[in-house]
Amino acid sequence: MQTDLSFWIGFNVFVLLMLALDLGVFNRKAHEVSIKEAMIWTGVWITLAMCFNGLIYYWQGEVKALEFFTGYVIEKALSVDNIFVFVLIFSYFKTPAIHQHKILFWGIIGALIMRAAFIFAGVALLEKFHWTIYVFGAILIYTGYKMLTQKEMIIEPEKNPLIKLFRRVMPVTNELHGGKFFVKQNGKRFATPLFLVLVLIETTDLIFAADSIPAILAITQDHFIVYTSNVFAILGLRSLYFALAGMMDKFRYLSKGLALILMFVGLKMLVVDFYKLPIQIALLVIVVILIVSIAVSLMVNKRDNDASAFRDKNN
C-alpha cells in the first residue's frame, strides 16, 4: 500500500515539534539528566510509539501493525548496543554529564538524517536488485557472528580515520569551553573536544545503521513502516541512555542476544525465496531471545553477587 504524502509530512512535523519541545522547553538549560527524568522520557517515547502502532493497526491492519512493532523491537534492542559504545566514548573523553544530553540531541538529529538515506537506498536496492537481499542477509549473519565471538569492545578514537581527517582540517582545543562545539582564539576558529565526541557518536551510529537497517528490511520493505519504526526507536535512544548507562554491566549477555537476533534475521533474508516466515513467528523468536539474554544476565549477576558476599563474609 502506497502511503499518502500527507502522512509523511504529518509524521515529520510531529517529530520536529517533539524535538523542539525537548530542546526548547524541557531541556533549554544544560543539566545532568537524572535516572527518574530519563525513565519518564523513556516511558513517554515508548507510549508514543505504541499509540502510533495503534494508529497503524486502525489505518492499515494487523499485518502492518505487526511489522511496525517487530521493526520497533529490533531497532530498540539494537540501539542498546549503541548505549554500550556511548558509555565508552563519554568515559574515554571524560565528557561531563551536564553536556552529554546536548551531544546526544545533535547526534540523534544527524542519525535521523543518515538513517532516512540508508532506508530509502536499501529499499530501492531490494526493489531493483532482488539478489541484494542475500548480501544483506550474509552481512547480518557475519556481523552477528563477530558480535557473538568478540570478547571486549575497545574504543580507540585516535585510530578513527574521520577524527584524524578532522584534526588535519580544523585545530582542536585541549580543554572544554562550557557546552560549546566551536570557539575563536586569537581570531582563529577551533573545535572543542565536545565536537570530537559528537563526530565519533555520529560515525558510530553510521556503523550501527549498516546493521540495523538491513535487519528491519528483513521484516518489511514498506518505506513508511521502516522509517517510522526506526525514528521512534532513535528518538527514545537518548533517554534510554541516561536510564541505563549506570547499569550496563548488569546486562552482560544482552549483546550476545542481539548477535543472535542479527543472525536470525539474516537467515530469514537468505531463505525468503524458499520460505516466508510469518511475522508473528519472527516477532516471537526475537522477543524470546531478548527475554532469555536479559534473564541469564540478571541470574549470573545475582550468582556473582551472592558469591562475592559469601567470600566477604568468610574473610
Coordinates of C-alpha atoms in Angstrom, one line a residue:
M1 CA 0.0 0.0 0.0
Q2 CA 1.4 3.4 -1.0
T3 CA 1.5 5.8 1.8
D4 CA -0.1 9.2 1.2
L5 CA 2.3 12.2 1.2
S6 CA 0.3 13.9 3.9
F7 CA 1.2 11.1 6.3
W8 CA 4.9 11.6 5.6
I9 CA 4.5 15.3 6.2
G10 CA 2.4 14.9 9.3
F11 CA 4.8 12.4 10.9
N12 CA 7.9 14.5 10.2
V13 CA 6.1 17.7 11.6
F14 CA 5.3 15.7 14.7
V15 CA 8.9 14.6 15.1
L16 CA 10.2 18.2 14.6
L17 CA 7.7 19.5 17.2
M18 CA 8.7 16.9 19.7
L19 CA 12.4 17.7 19.2
A20 CA 11.7 21.5 19.5
L21 CA 9.8 20.8 22.8
D22 CA 12.7 18.7 24.0
L23 CA 15.4 21.2 23.3
G24 CA 13.5 24.5 23.6
V25 CA 11.3 23.8 26.6
F26 CA 12.2 20.8 28.7
N27 CA 16.0 20.9 28.3
R28 CA 16.6 24.6 27.5
K29 CA 19.2 24.8 30.3
A30 CA 22.1 22.3 30.3
H31 CA 21.7 20.0 33.3
E32 CA 22.7 16.5 34.4
V33 CA 19.8 14.2 33.5
S34 CA 18.6 12.1 36.4
I35 CA 17.6 8.5 36.2
K36 CA 14.0 9.5 37.2
E37 CA 13.8 12.1 34.4
A38 CA 15.3 9.6 31.9
M39 CA 12.8 6.9 32.9
I40 CA 9.9 9.3 32.5
W41 CA 11.0 10.3 29.0
T42 CA 11.7 6.7 28.1
G43 CA 8.1 5.9 29.0
V44 CA 6.8 8.8 27.0
W45 CA 8.6 7.7 23.9
I46 CA 7.6 4.1 24.2
T47 CA 3.9 5.2 24.8
L48 CA 4.0 7.5 21.8
A49 CA 5.4 4.6 19.7
M50 CA 2.7 2.2 20.9
C51 CA 0.0 4.9 20.2
F52 CA 1.3 5.2 16.7
N53 CA 1.3 1.4 16.4
G54 CA -2.4 1.5 17.3
L55 CA -2.9 4.1 14.5
I56 CA -1.1 1.8 12.0
Y57 CA -3.4 -1.0 13.1
Y58 CA -6.5 1.1 12.6
W59 CA -5.3 2.5 9.3
Q60 CA -3.5 -0.4 7.6
G61 CA -4.5 -3.5 9.5
E62 CA -2.9 -6.2 11.7
V63 CA 0.0 -7.2 9.4
K64 CA 1.4 -3.7 9.0
A65 CA 0.9 -3.1 12.8
L66 CA 2.9 -6.3 13.5
E67 CA 5.6 -5.2 11.0
F68 CA 5.9 -1.8 12.8
F69 CA 6.0 -3.4 16.2
T70 CA 8.6 -6.0 15.2
G71 CA 10.7 -3.4 13.5
Y72 CA 10.5 -1.2 16.5
V73 CA 11.5 -4.0 18.9
I74 CA 14.5 -4.9 16.7
E75 CA 15.7 -1.3 16.4
K76 CA 15.1 -0.6 20.1
A77 CA 17.0 -3.7 21.1
L78 CA 19.9 -3.0 18.7
S79 CA 20.0 0.6 20.0
V80 CA 21.1 -0.8 23.4
D81 CA 24.4 -1.7 21.7
N82 CA 24.8 2.0 20.8
I83 CA 24.5 2.7 24.5
F84 CA 27.4 0.5 25.4
V85 CA 29.5 2.5 22.9
F86 CA 28.2 5.9 24.1
V87 CA 29.3 5.0 27.6
L88 CA 32.8 4.1 26.4
I89 CA 33.1 7.2 24.3
F90 CA 32.0 9.6 27.1
S91 CA 34.3 7.8 29.5
Y92 CA 37.3 8.0 27.2
F93 CA 36.9 11.8 26.7
K94 CA 35.8 12.3 30.3
T95 CA 32.7 14.2 29.0
P96 CA 30.9 16.0 31.8
A97 CA 27.4 14.6 32.4
I98 CA 25.9 18.1 32.1
H99 CA 26.9 18.2 28.4
Q100 CA 26.0 14.7 27.4
H101 CA 22.4 15.5 26.7
K102 CA 23.3 18.2 24.1
I103 CA 25.8 15.9 22.3
L104 CA 23.2 13.1 22.1
F105 CA 20.5 15.5 21.0
W106 CA 22.5 16.7 17.9
G107 CA 23.8 13.2 17.4
I108 CA 20.3 11.9 17.1
I109 CA 19.4 14.7 14.6
G110 CA 22.3 13.5 12.4
A111 CA 21.3 9.9 12.9
L112 CA 17.7 10.5 11.7
I113 CA 19.0 12.1 8.5
M114 CA 21.6 9.4 7.8
R115 CA 19.2 6.6 8.6
A116 CA 16.5 8.1 6.3
A117 CA 19.1 8.0 3.5
F118 CA 20.0 4.4 4.4
I119 CA 16.4 3.3 4.4
F120 CA 15.4 4.7 1.0
A121 CA 18.7 3.4 -0.6
G122 CA 18.2 0.0 1.0
V123 CA 14.6 -0.4 -0.2
A124 CA 15.5 0.9 -3.6
L125 CA 18.3 -1.7 -3.9
L126 CA 16.0 -4.5 -2.9
E127 CA 13.3 -3.4 -5.3
K128 CA 15.6 -3.0 -8.2
F129 CA 18.1 -5.8 -7.5
H130 CA 16.4 -8.6 -5.5
W131 CA 19.6 -10.5 -5.1
T132 CA 20.9 -7.9 -2.8
I133 CA 18.7 -9.4 -0.1
Y134 CA 21.2 -12.3 0.1
V135 CA 24.0 -9.7 0.5
F136 CA 22.2 -8.0 3.4
G137 CA 21.4 -11.4 4.9
A138 CA 25.1 -12.5 4.7
I139 CA 26.2 -9.2 6.3
L140 CA 23.8 -9.6 9.2
I141 CA 25.0 -13.2 9.8
Y142 CA 28.6 -12.2 9.7
T143 CA 28.1 -9.2 12.0
G144 CA 26.1 -11.3 14.4
Y145 CA 28.9 -13.9 14.4
K146 CA 31.5 -11.2 15.1
M147 CA 29.4 -9.8 18.0
L148 CA 29.0 -13.3 19.4
T149 CA 32.7 -14.1 19.4
Q150 CA 34.2 -10.8 20.3
K151 CA 35.4 -10.5 24.0
E152 CA 35.5 -6.9 24.7
M153 CA 34.7 -3.7 22.8
I154 CA 37.6 -1.2 22.8
I155 CA 37.2 2.5 21.8
E156 CA 40.3 4.0 20.1
P157 CA 39.3 7.5 18.8
E158 CA 42.9 8.3 17.8
K159 CA 42.7 5.5 15.2
N160 CA 39.3 6.7 13.8
P161 CA 40.0 7.9 10.2
L162 CA 37.3 10.6 10.4
I163 CA 38.8 12.0 13.6
K164 CA 42.3 12.0 12.0
L165 CA 41.0 13.8 8.9
F166 CA 39.0 16.3 11.0
R167 CA 42.1 17.2 13.1
R168 CA 44.0 17.9 9.9
V169 CA 41.2 20.2 8.6
M170 CA 40.5 22.1 11.9
P171 CA 42.5 22.6 15.1
V172 CA 41.0 21.3 18.3
T173 CA 41.4 22.8 21.7
N174 CA 42.8 20.7 24.6
E175 CA 40.2 21.8 27.0
L176 CA 36.4 22.2 27.1
H177 CA 34.8 25.7 26.7
G178 CA 31.5 25.1 28.5
G179 CA 29.0 23.4 26.2
K180 CA 30.4 25.0 23.0
F181 CA 31.3 23.0 20.0
F182 CA 33.4 25.7 18.5
V183 CA 35.4 28.7 19.9
K184 CA 37.5 31.5 18.5
Q185 CA 41.0 32.0 19.9
N186 CA 43.3 34.8 18.6
G187 CA 41.0 35.3 15.6
K188 CA 41.2 31.6 14.7
R189 CA 38.3 29.1 14.8
F190 CA 38.8 25.9 16.9
A191 CA 36.7 22.9 17.5
T192 CA 36.4 21.7 21.1
P193 CA 36.7 18.1 22.4
L194 CA 32.8 18.1 22.7
F195 CA 32.6 18.4 18.9
L196 CA 35.1 15.5 18.5
V197 CA 32.8 13.4 20.7
L198 CA 29.8 14.3 18.5
V199 CA 31.7 13.3 15.4
L200 CA 32.6 10.0 17.0
I201 CA 29.0 9.4 18.1
E202 CA 27.8 10.1 14.5
T203 CA 30.3 7.8 12.9
T204 CA 29.5 5.0 15.4
D205 CA 25.8 5.3 14.6
L206 CA 26.6 5.2 10.9
I207 CA 28.3 1.8 11.5
F208 CA 25.4 0.5 13.6
A209 CA 22.9 1.7 10.9
A210 CA 24.7 -0.6 8.4
D211 CA 23.5 -3.5 10.6
S212 CA 20.2 -2.3 11.9
I213 CA 18.6 -1.1 8.6
P214 CA 19.1 -4.4 6.8
A215 CA 17.7 -6.1 10.0
I216 CA 14.4 -4.3 9.7
L217 CA 14.4 -4.7 5.9
A218 CA 14.2 -8.4 6.7
I219 CA 10.8 -7.8 8.2
T220 CA 9.3 -5.3 5.7
Q221 CA 10.3 -3.2 2.8
D222 CA 7.4 -0.7 3.3
H223 CA 9.2 2.7 3.4
F224 CA 6.9 4.3 5.8
I225 CA 6.9 1.4 8.3
V226 CA 10.7 1.0 8.2
Y227 CA 11.2 4.8 8.6
T228 CA 8.7 5.4 11.4
S229 CA 9.7 2.4 13.5
N230 CA 13.4 3.5 13.1
V231 CA 12.6 7.1 14.0
F232 CA 10.7 6.1 17.2
A233 CA 13.5 3.8 18.3
I234 CA 16.1 6.5 17.7
L235 CA 14.1 9.3 19.4
G236 CA 13.9 7.3 22.6
L237 CA 17.6 6.4 22.5
R238 CA 18.8 9.5 24.4
S239 CA 16.5 9.0 27.4
L240 CA 17.3 5.2 27.3
Y241 CA 21.0 6.0 27.5
F242 CA 20.5 8.1 30.7
A243 CA 18.2 5.5 32.2
L244 CA 20.6 2.5 31.6
A245 CA 24.1 4.0 31.4
G246 CA 24.9 3.3 35.0
M247 CA 23.9 -0.3 34.9
M248 CA 25.0 -1.6 31.5
D249 CA 27.4 -4.0 33.3
K250 CA 24.3 -5.9 34.6
F251 CA 23.3 -6.9 31.0
R252 CA 26.5 -8.7 30.1
Y253 CA 24.8 -11.3 27.9
L254 CA 22.5 -8.8 26.1
S255 CA 25.0 -8.2 23.3
K256 CA 25.1 -12.0 22.7
G257 CA 21.3 -11.9 22.4
L258 CA 21.5 -9.1 19.9
A259 CA 24.1 -11.0 17.9
L260 CA 21.7 -14.0 17.8
I261 CA 18.9 -11.7 16.6
L262 CA 21.0 -10.3 13.8
M263 CA 21.9 -13.9 12.7
F264 CA 18.3 -14.9 12.9
V265 CA 17.0 -12.0 10.7
G266 CA 20.0 -12.6 8.4
L267 CA 19.0 -16.2 7.9
K268 CA 15.4 -15.1 7.4
M269 CA 16.6 -12.9 4.5
L270 CA 18.6 -15.8 3.0
V271 CA 15.6 -18.2 2.9
V272 CA 13.0 -15.6 1.9
D273 CA 12.6 -17.0 -1.6
F274 CA 12.1 -20.6 -0.3
Y275 CA 10.1 -20.0 2.9
K276 CA 8.5 -16.8 4.1
L277 CA 8.5 -16.9 7.9
P278 CA 5.2 -15.5 9.3
I279 CA 5.8 -12.1 11.0
Q280 CA 4.2 -13.5 14.3
I281 CA 6.8 -16.2 14.5
A282 CA 9.7 -13.8 13.7
L283 CA 8.4 -11.4 16.5
L284 CA 8.1 -14.3 19.0
V285 CA 11.7 -15.6 18.3
I286 CA 13.1 -12.0 18.7
V287 CA 11.2 -11.4 22.0
V288 CA 12.2 -14.8 23.4
I289 CA 15.9 -14.2 22.6
L290 CA 15.8 -10.8 24.3
I291 CA 14.0 -12.1 27.4
V292 CA 16.4 -15.1 27.8
S293 CA 19.5 -12.9 27.3
I294 CA 18.3 -10.4 29.9
A295 CA 17.2 -13.1 32.3
V296 CA 20.5 -15.0 32.1
S297 CA 22.4 -11.7 32.6
L298 CA 20.5 -11.0 35.8
M299 CA 20.8 -14.5 37.1
V300 CA 24.6 -14.6 36.6
N301 CA 24.9 -11.2 38.2
K302 CA 22.9 -12.4 41.2
R303 CA 25.1 -15.5 41.5
D304 CA 28.3 -13.5 41.3
N305 CA 27.0 -11.0 43.9
D306 CA 26.0 -13.8 46.2
A307 CA 29.4 -15.5 45.8
S308 CA 31.2 -12.2 46.4
A309 CA 29.1 -11.6 49.6
F310 CA 29.8 -15.1 50.8
R311 CA 33.6 -14.6 50.3
D312 CA 33.5 -11.2 52.1
K313 CA 31.6 -12.8 55.0
N314 CA 34.2 -15.6 55.4
N315 CA 37.2 -13.4 55.1

